[in-house]
Short mmCIF file of C-alpha atoms in Angstrom, two decimals:
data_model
loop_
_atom_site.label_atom_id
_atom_site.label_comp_id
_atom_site.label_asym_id
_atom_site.label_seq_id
_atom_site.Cartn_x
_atom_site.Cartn_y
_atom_site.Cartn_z
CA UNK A 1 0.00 0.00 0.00
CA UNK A 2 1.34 3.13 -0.55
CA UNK A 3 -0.44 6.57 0.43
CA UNK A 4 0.71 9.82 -1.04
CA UNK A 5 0.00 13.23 -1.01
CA UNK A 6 -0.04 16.57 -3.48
CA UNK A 7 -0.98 19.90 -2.07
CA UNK A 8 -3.01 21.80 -4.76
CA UNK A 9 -2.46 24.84 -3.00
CA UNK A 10 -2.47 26.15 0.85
CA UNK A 11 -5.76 25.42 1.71
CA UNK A 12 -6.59 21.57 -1.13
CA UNK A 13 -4.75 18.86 -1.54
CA UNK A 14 -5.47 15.62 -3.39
CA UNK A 15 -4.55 12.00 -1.41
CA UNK A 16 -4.13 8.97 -3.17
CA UNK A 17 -4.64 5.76 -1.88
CA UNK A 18 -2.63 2.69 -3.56
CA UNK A 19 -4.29 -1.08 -2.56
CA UNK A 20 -2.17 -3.86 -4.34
CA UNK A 21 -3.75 -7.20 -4.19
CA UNK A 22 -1.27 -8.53 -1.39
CA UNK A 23 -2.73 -5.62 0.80
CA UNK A 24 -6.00 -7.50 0.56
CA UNK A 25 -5.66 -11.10 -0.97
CA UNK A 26 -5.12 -13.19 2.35
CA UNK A 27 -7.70 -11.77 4.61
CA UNK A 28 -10.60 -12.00 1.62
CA UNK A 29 -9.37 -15.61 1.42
CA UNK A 30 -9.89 -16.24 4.83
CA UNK A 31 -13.43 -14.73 5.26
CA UNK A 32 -14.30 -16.83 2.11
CA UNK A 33 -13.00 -19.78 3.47
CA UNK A 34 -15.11 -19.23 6.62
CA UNK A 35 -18.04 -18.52 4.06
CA UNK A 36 -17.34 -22.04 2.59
CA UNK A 37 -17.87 -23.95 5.90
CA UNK A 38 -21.02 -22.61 7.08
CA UNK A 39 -22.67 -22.13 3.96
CA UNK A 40 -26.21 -23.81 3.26
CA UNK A 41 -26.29 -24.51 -0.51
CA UNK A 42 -28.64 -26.92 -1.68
CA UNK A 43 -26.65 -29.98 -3.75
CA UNK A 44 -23.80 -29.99 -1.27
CA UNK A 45 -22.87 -31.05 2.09
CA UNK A 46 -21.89 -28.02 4.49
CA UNK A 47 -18.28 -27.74 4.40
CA UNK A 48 -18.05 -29.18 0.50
CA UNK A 49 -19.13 -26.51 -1.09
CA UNK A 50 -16.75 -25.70 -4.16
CA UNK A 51 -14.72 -22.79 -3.57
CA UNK A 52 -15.41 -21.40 -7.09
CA UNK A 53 -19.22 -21.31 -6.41
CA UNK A 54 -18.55 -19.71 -3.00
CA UNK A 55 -16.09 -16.72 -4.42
CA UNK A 56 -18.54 -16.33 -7.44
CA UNK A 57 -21.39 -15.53 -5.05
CA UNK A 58 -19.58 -13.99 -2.23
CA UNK A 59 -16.27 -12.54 -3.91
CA UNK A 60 -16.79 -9.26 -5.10
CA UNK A 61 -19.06 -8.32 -1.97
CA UNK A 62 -16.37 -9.36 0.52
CA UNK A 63 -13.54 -7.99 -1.65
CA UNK A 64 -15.01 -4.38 -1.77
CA UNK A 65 -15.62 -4.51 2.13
CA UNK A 66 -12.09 -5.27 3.17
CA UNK A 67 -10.53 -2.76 0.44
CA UNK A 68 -12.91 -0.25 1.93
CA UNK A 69 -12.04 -1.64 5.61
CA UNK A 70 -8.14 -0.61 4.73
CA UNK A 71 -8.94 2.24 2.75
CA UNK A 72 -10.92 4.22 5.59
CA UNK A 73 -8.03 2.70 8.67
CA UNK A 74 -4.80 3.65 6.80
CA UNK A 75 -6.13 6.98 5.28
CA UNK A 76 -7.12 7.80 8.83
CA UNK A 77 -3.95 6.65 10.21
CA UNK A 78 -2.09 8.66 7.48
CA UNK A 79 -3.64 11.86 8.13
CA UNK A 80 -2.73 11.44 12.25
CA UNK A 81 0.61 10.37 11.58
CA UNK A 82 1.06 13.68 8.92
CA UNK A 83 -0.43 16.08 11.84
CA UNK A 84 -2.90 17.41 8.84
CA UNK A 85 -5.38 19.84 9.84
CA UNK A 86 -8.11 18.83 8.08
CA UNK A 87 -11.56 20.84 7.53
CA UNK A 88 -14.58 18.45 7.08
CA UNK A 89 -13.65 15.21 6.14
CA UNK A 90 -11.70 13.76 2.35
CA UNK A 91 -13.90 13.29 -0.41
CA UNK A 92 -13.78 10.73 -2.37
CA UNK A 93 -12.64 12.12 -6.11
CA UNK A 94 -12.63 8.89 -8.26
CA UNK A 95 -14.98 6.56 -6.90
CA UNK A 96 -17.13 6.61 -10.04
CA UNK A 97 -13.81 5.11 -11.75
CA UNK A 98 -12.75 2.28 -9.85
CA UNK A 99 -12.85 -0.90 -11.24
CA UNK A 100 -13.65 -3.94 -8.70
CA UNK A 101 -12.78 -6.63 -11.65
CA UNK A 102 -9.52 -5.84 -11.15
CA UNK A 103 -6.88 -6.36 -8.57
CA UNK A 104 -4.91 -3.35 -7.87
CA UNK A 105 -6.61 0.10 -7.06
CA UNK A 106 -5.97 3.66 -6.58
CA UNK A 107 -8.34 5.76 -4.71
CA UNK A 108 -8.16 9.92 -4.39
CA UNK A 109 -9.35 11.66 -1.57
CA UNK A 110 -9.44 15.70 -2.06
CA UNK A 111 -8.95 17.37 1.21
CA UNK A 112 -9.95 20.64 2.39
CA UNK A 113 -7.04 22.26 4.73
CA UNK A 114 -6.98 24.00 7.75
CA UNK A 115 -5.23 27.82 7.12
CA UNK A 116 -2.49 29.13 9.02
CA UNK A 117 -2.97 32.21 10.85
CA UNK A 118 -2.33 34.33 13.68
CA UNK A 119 -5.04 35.41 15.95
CA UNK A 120 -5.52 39.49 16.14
CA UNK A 121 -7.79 39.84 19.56
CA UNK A 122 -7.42 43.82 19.65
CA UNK A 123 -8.77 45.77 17.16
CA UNK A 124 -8.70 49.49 16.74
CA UNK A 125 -11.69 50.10 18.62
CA UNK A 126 -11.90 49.15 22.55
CA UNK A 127 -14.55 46.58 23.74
CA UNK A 128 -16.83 47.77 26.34
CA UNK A 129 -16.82 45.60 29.64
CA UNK A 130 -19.99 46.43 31.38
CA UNK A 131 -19.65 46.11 35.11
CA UNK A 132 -23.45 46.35 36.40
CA UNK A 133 -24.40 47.78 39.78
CA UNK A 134 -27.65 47.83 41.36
CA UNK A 135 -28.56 51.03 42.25
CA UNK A 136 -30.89 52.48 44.77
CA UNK A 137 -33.83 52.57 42.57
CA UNK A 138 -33.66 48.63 41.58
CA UNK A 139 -32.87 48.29 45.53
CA UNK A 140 -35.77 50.06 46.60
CA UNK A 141 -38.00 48.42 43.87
CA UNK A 142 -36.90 44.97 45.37
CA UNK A 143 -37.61 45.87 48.71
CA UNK A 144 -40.83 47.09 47.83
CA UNK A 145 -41.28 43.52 46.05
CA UNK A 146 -40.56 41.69 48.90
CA UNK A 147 -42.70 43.49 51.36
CA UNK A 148 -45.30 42.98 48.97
CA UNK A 149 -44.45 39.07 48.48
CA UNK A 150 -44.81 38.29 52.19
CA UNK A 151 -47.59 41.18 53.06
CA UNK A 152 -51.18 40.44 53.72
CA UNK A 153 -54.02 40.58 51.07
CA UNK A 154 -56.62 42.84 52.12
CA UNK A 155 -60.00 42.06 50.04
CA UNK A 156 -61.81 45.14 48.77
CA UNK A 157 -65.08 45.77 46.83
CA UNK A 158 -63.46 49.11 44.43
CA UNK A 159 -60.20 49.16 42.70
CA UNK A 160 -57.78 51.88 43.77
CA UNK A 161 -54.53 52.79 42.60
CA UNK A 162 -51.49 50.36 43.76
CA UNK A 163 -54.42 47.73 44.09
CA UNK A 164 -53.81 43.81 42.94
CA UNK A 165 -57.15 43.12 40.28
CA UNK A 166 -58.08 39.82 39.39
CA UNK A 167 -60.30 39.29 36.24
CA UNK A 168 -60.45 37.28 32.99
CA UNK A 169 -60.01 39.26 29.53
CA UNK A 170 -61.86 38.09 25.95
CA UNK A 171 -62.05 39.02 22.61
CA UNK A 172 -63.78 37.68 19.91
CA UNK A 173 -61.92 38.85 17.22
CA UNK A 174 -58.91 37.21 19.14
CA UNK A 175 -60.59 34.41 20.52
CA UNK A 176 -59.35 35.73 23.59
CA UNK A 177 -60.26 34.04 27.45
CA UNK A 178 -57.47 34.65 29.83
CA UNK A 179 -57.58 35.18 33.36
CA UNK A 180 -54.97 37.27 34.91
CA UNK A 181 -53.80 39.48 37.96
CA UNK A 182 -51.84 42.52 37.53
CA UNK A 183 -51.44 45.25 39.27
CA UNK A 184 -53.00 48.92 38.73
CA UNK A 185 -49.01 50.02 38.63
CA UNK A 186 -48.75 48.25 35.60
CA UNK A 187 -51.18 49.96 33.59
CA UNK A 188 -50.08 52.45 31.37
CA UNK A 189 -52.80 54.36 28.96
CA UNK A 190 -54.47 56.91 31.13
CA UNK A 191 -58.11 56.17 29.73
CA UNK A 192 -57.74 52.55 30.21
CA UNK A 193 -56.51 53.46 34.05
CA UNK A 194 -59.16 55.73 34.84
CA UNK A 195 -61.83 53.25 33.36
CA UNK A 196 -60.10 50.59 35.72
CA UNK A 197 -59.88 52.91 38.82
CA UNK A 198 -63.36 52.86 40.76
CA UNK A 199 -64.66 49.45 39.28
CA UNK A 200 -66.40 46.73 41.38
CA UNK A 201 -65.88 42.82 41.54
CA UNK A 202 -68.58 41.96 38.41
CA UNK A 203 -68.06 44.78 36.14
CA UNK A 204 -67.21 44.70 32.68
CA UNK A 205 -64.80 47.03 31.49
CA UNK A 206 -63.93 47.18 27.64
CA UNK A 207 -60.53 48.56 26.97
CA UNK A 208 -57.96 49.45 24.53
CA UNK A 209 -55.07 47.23 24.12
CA UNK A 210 -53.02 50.18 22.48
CA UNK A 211 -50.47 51.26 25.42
CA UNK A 212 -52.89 49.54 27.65
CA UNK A 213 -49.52 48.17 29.57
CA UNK A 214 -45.96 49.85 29.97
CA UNK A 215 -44.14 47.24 28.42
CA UNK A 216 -46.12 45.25 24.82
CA UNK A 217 -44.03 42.14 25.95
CA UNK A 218 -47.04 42.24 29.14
CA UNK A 219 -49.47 41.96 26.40
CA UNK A 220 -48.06 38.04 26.08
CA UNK A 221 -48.40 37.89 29.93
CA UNK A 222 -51.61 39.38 30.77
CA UNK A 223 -53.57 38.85 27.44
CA UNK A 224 -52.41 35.28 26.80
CA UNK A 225 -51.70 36.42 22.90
CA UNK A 226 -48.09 34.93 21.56
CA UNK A 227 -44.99 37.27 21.08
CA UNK A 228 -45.53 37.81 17.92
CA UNK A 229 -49.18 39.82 18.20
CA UNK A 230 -48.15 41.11 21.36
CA UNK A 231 -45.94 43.61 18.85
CA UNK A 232 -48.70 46.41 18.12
CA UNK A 233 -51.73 44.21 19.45
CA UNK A 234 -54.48 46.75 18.77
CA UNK A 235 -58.29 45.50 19.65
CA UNK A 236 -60.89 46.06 22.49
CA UNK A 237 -61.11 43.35 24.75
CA UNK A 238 -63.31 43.27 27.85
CA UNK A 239 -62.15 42.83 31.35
CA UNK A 240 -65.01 41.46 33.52
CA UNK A 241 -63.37 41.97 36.85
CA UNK A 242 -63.31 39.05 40.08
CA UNK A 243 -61.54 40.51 42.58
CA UNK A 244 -59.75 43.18 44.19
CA UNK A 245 -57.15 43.41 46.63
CA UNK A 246 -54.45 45.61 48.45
CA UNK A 247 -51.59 44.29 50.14
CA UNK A 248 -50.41 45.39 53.38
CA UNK A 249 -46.76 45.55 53.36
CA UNK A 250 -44.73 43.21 55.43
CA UNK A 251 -43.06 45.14 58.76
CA UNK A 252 -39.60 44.97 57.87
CA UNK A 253 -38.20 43.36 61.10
CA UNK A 254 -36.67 40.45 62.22
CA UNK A 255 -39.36 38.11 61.57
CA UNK A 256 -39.13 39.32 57.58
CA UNK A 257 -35.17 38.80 57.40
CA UNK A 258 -35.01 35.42 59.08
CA UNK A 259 -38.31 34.35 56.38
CA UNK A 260 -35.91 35.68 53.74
CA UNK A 261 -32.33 34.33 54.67
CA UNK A 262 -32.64 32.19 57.74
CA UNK A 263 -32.13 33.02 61.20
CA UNK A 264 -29.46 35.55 62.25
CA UNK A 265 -28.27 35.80 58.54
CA UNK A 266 -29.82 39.61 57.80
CA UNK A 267 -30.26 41.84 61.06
CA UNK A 268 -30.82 45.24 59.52
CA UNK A 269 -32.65 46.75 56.85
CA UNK A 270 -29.12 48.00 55.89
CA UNK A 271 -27.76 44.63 56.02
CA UNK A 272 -30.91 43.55 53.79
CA UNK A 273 -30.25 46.40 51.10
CA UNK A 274 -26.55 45.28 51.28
CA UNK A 275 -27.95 41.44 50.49
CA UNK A 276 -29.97 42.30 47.98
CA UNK A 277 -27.26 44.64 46.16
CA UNK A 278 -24.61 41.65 46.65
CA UNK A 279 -27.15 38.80 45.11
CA UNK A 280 -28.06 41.31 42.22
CA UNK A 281 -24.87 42.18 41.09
CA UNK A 282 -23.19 38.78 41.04
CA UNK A 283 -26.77 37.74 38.77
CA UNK A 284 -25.72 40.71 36.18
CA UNK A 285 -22.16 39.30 36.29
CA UNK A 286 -23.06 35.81 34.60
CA UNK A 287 -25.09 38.66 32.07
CA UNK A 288 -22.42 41.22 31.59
CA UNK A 289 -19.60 38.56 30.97
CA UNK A 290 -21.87 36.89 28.35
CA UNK A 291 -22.41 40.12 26.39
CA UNK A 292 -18.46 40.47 26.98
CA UNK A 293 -18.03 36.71 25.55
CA UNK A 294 -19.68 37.60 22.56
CA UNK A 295 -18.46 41.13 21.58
CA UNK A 296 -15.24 39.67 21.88
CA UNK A 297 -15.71 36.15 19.72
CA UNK A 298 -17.23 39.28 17.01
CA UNK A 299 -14.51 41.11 17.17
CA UNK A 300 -11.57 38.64 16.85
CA UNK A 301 -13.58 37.47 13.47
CA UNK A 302 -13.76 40.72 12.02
CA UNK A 303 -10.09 41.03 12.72
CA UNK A 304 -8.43 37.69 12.40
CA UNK A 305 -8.24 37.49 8.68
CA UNK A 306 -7.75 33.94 6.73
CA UNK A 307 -8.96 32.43 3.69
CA UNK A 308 -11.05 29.05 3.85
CA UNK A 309 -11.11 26.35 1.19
CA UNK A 310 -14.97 27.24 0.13
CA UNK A 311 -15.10 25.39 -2.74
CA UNK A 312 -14.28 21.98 -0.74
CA UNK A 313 -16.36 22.97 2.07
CA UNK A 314 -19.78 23.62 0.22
CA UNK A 315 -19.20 20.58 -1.87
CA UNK A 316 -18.59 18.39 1.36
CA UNK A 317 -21.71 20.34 3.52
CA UNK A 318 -23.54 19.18 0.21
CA UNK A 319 -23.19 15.52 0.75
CA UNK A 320 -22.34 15.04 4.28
CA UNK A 321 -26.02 15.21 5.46
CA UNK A 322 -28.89 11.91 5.64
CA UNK A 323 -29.79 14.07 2.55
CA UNK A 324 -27.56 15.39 -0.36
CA UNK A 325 -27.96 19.12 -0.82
CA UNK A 326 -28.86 21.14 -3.70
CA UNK A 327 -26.22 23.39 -4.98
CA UNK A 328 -28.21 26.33 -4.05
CA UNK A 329 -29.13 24.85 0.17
CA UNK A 330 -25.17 24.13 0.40
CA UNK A 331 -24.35 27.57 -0.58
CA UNK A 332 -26.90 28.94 1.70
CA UNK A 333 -25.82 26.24 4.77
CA UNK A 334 -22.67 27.30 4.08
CA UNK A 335 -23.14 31.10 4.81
CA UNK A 336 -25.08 30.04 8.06
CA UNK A 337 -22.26 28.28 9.53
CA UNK A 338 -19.05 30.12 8.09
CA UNK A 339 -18.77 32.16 11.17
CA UNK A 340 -18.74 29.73 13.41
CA UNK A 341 -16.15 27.59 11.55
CA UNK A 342 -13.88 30.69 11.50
CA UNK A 343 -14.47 31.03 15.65
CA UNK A 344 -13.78 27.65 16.08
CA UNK A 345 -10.49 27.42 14.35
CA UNK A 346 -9.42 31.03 16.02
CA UNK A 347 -10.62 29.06 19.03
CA UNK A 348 -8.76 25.82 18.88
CA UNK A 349 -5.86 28.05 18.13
CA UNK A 350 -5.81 30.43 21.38
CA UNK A 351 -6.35 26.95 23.35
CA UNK A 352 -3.57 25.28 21.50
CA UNK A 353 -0.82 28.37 21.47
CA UNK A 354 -1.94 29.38 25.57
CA UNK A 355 -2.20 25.91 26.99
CA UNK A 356 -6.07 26.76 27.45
CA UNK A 357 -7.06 22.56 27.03
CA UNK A 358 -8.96 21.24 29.95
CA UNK A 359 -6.82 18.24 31.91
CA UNK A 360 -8.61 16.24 34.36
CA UNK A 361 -7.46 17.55 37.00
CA UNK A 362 -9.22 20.69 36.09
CA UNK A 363 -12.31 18.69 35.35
CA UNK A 364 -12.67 17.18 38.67
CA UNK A 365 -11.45 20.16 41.05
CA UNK A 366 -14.43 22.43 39.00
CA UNK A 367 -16.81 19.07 39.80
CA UNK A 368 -15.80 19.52 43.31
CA UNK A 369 -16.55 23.03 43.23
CA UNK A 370 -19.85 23.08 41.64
CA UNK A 371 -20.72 20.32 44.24
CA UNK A 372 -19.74 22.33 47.05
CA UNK A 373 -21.88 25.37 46.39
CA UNK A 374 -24.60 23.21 45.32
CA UNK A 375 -24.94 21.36 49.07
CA UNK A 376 -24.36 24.95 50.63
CA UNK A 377 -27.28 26.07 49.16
CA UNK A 378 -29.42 23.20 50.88
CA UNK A 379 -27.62 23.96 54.12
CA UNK A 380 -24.83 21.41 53.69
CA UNK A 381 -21.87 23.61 54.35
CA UNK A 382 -19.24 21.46 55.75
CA UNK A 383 -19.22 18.33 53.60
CA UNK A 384 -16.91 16.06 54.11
CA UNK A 385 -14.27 15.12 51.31
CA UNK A 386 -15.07 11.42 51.58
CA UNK A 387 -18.91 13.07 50.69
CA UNK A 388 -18.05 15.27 47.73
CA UNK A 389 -15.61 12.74 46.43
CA UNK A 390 -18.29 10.19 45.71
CA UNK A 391 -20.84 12.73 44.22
CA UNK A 392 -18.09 13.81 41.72
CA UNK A 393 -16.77 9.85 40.84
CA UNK A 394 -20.43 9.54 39.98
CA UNK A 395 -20.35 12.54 37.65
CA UNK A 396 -17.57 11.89 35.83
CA UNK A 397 -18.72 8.62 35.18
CA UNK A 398 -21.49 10.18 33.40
CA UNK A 399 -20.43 11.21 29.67
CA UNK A 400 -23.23 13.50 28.96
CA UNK A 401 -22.34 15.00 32.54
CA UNK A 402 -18.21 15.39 31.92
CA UNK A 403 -19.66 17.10 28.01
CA UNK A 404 -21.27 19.77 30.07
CA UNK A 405 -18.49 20.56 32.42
CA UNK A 406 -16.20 20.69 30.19
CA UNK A 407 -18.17 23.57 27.99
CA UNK A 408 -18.92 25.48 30.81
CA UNK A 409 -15.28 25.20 32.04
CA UNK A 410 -13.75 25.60 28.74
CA UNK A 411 -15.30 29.07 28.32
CA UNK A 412 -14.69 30.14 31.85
CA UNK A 413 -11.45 29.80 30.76
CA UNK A 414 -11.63 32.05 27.36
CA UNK A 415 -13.57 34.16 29.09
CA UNK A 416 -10.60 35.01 31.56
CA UNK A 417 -8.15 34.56 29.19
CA UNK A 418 -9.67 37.31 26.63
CA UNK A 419 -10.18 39.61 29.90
CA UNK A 420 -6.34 39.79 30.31
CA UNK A 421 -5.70 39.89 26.74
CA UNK A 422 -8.67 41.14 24.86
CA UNK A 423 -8.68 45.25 24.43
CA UNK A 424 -11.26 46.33 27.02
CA UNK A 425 -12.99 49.55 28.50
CA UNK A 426 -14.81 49.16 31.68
CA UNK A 427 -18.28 50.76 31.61
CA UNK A 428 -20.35 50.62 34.83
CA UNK A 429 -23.90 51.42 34.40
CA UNK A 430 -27.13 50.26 35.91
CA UNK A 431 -29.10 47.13 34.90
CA UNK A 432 -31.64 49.05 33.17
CA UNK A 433 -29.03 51.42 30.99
CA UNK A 434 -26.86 47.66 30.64
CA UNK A 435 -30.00 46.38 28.83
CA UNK A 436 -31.01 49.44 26.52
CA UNK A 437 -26.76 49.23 25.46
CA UNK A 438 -26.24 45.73 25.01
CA UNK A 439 -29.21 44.66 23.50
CA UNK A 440 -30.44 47.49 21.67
#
């Protein structure tokens, strides 16, 4: 066998594959001589069948399995053993032209290659790192949400403002029957409000949906319509009203903070405010680094510049599917999934150039970890190491389990690795200007 290989330029290359009959001869010989002892072919005893009849019947079909069986091993091995960084995988360029009467073959494989390039991570423009506080306003607004959460409802018989309204809205036009509860706070037209304001358990109000609420997306919530008519939803729908209710805030004492944190954690509203700012801001974190994650995986395409072998890649998207593609889908597949193929080999290279793989080790210590918060948020904060140890054999043991670890570690370590490299500006804003900015 001999295996051989001519770059057509940086990116192709053609392979070709040379089977001589010795390569093959004596293990299609065997498996036909194993044919010939089991077969079941009426006229002759099992084991006597003539070896003639047997290769006539079975021959070709055996002999194109084990040339295929060497083929796929030693073109496998040969593209290991030449380190060749290959896009996709070879396609076969002469199989139409191979003739299985004969003994000797030559097979060509055209490859796709793997460009070399450097990775540019800082552009001429800085990438914002948004570092999200919570201010007083969200603090308050918590607060308020919490006193409300634990208050006491207070049934009344006329809606006032701040009050909690129970009812069930319909539309014929929209086939509309959804009962909801919102609050008067939420309420935005003025007429809609005032037609609200001063109603009764058993009325029927009929209101505009047009800025009926501050936000459309509430339209999905309280109406029951889906996301897309909740865009511009403009009807009359009725609101026959159930119920009415104000709630008495919660005393914010003791009793409250314990409820919220267990006993002795919070002992002061201060210390609450100081809770709920600490909770908040490591939520927006996980947020903020994900907007940072992206910008930055943007950025280092628009600035890490290498040429792919297209051709080869839309002709191998084309037929690698349960279904060959038309010229025009692969073309259009293609396009879809360019940009990712261009992040993951500016990806593999970082990882491969900065010693960013994941070992083991790693694995296991960030199983540990993840185990460890996870019991000290049931109130297991001591576990042993015998304890954790035996949670995270388990894990590891599970493959789907180890897949997911090592995502979620593998990008917590890009992520640090483009915060010390990466060309940043730190931006601190509040959650609600963080949102407008990043995704405006």
């Amino acid at each position: 066998m001999n295996i051989t290989k001519k770059d057509v330029d940086s990116l192709n290359a053609v392979v070709t594959v040379e089977i001589q009959k010795d390569d093959y001869a004596q293990k299609v010989n065997d498996i036909l001589n194993n044919y010939r002892k089991s077969a079941n072919i009426p006229g002759f005893r099992k084991g006597h069948v003539p070896m003639g009849m047997v290769r006539k019947q079975y021959g070709k079909a055996v002999l194109v399995e084990e040339v295929n069986k060497l083929l796929q091993d030693n073109l496998g091995k040969f593209l290991t053993e030449e380190k060749l960084e290959v896009l996709g995988n070879p396609l076969p360029k002469n199989e139409q032209d191979i003739d299985w009467d004969g003994e000797d073959f030559s097979f060509q494989f055209d490859l796709g290659l793997a460009p070399d390039f450097d990775v540019k991570l800082q552009g001429r423009k800085n990438i914002t790192q948004y570092k999200v506080v919570a201010d007083d306003e969200m603090i308050d607004n918590q607060v308020k949400t919490i006193r409300k959460q634990y208050g006491k409802l207070i049934n009344k018989q006329e809606v006032e403002a701040g009050d909690e309204i129970t009812g069930t809205f319909t539309s014929d036009e929209k086939e509309m029957e959804q009962k909801t509860t919102f609050e008067t706070e939420v309420v935005k037209g003025k007429s809609q409000l005032k037609a609200i304001l001063g109603a009764k358990p058993g009325d029927v109000i009929e209101l505009k949906t047009k800025n009926l609420f501050a936000d459309e997306h509430q339209n999905t919530r309280y109406l029951g319509v889906s996301q897309e008519e909740a865009k511009g939803l403009d009807i009359t729908v009725k609101l026959t009203l159930e119920e009415v209710n104000a709630r008495e805030l919660a005393e914010m004492d003791q009793e409250l903070f314990d409820k919220l944190f267990g006993p002795g954690v919070v002992t002061s509203e201060e210390a609450l405010r100081q809770k709920i700012k600490e909770d908040a801001e490591s939520q927006f974190v996980q947020q903020s680094d994900q907007k940072l994650l992206n910008d930055v995986v943007d950025s280092a395409i628009e600035n890490t510049k290498f040429d792919l072998p297209e051709e080869f890649l839309q002709r191998w998207i084309q037929v690698s599917g349960e279904k060959e593609l038309t010229d025009e889908e692969a073309q259009a597949e293609w396009e879809r999934s360019e940009k990712g193929l261009r992040y993951q080999l500016i990806e593999a290279k970082l990882r491969k150039d900065n010693n960013l793989e994941i070992t083991f080790e790693e694995l296991k210590s960030y199983a540990s970890d993840m185990i460890r918060a996870q019991m000290a948020q049931f109130g297991q904060t001591n576990p042993t190491d015998e304890e954790v140890e035996g949670i995270v054999a388990r894990i590891m043991a599970n493959q789907d389990e180890v897949r997911r670890m090592s995502e979620q570690l593998g990008t917590n370590k890009m992520l640090d690795f483009y915060k010390e490299n990466a060309k940043l500006k730190t931006k601190e804003v509040n959650y609600e200007t963080f949102i407008k900015e990043a995704y405006a």
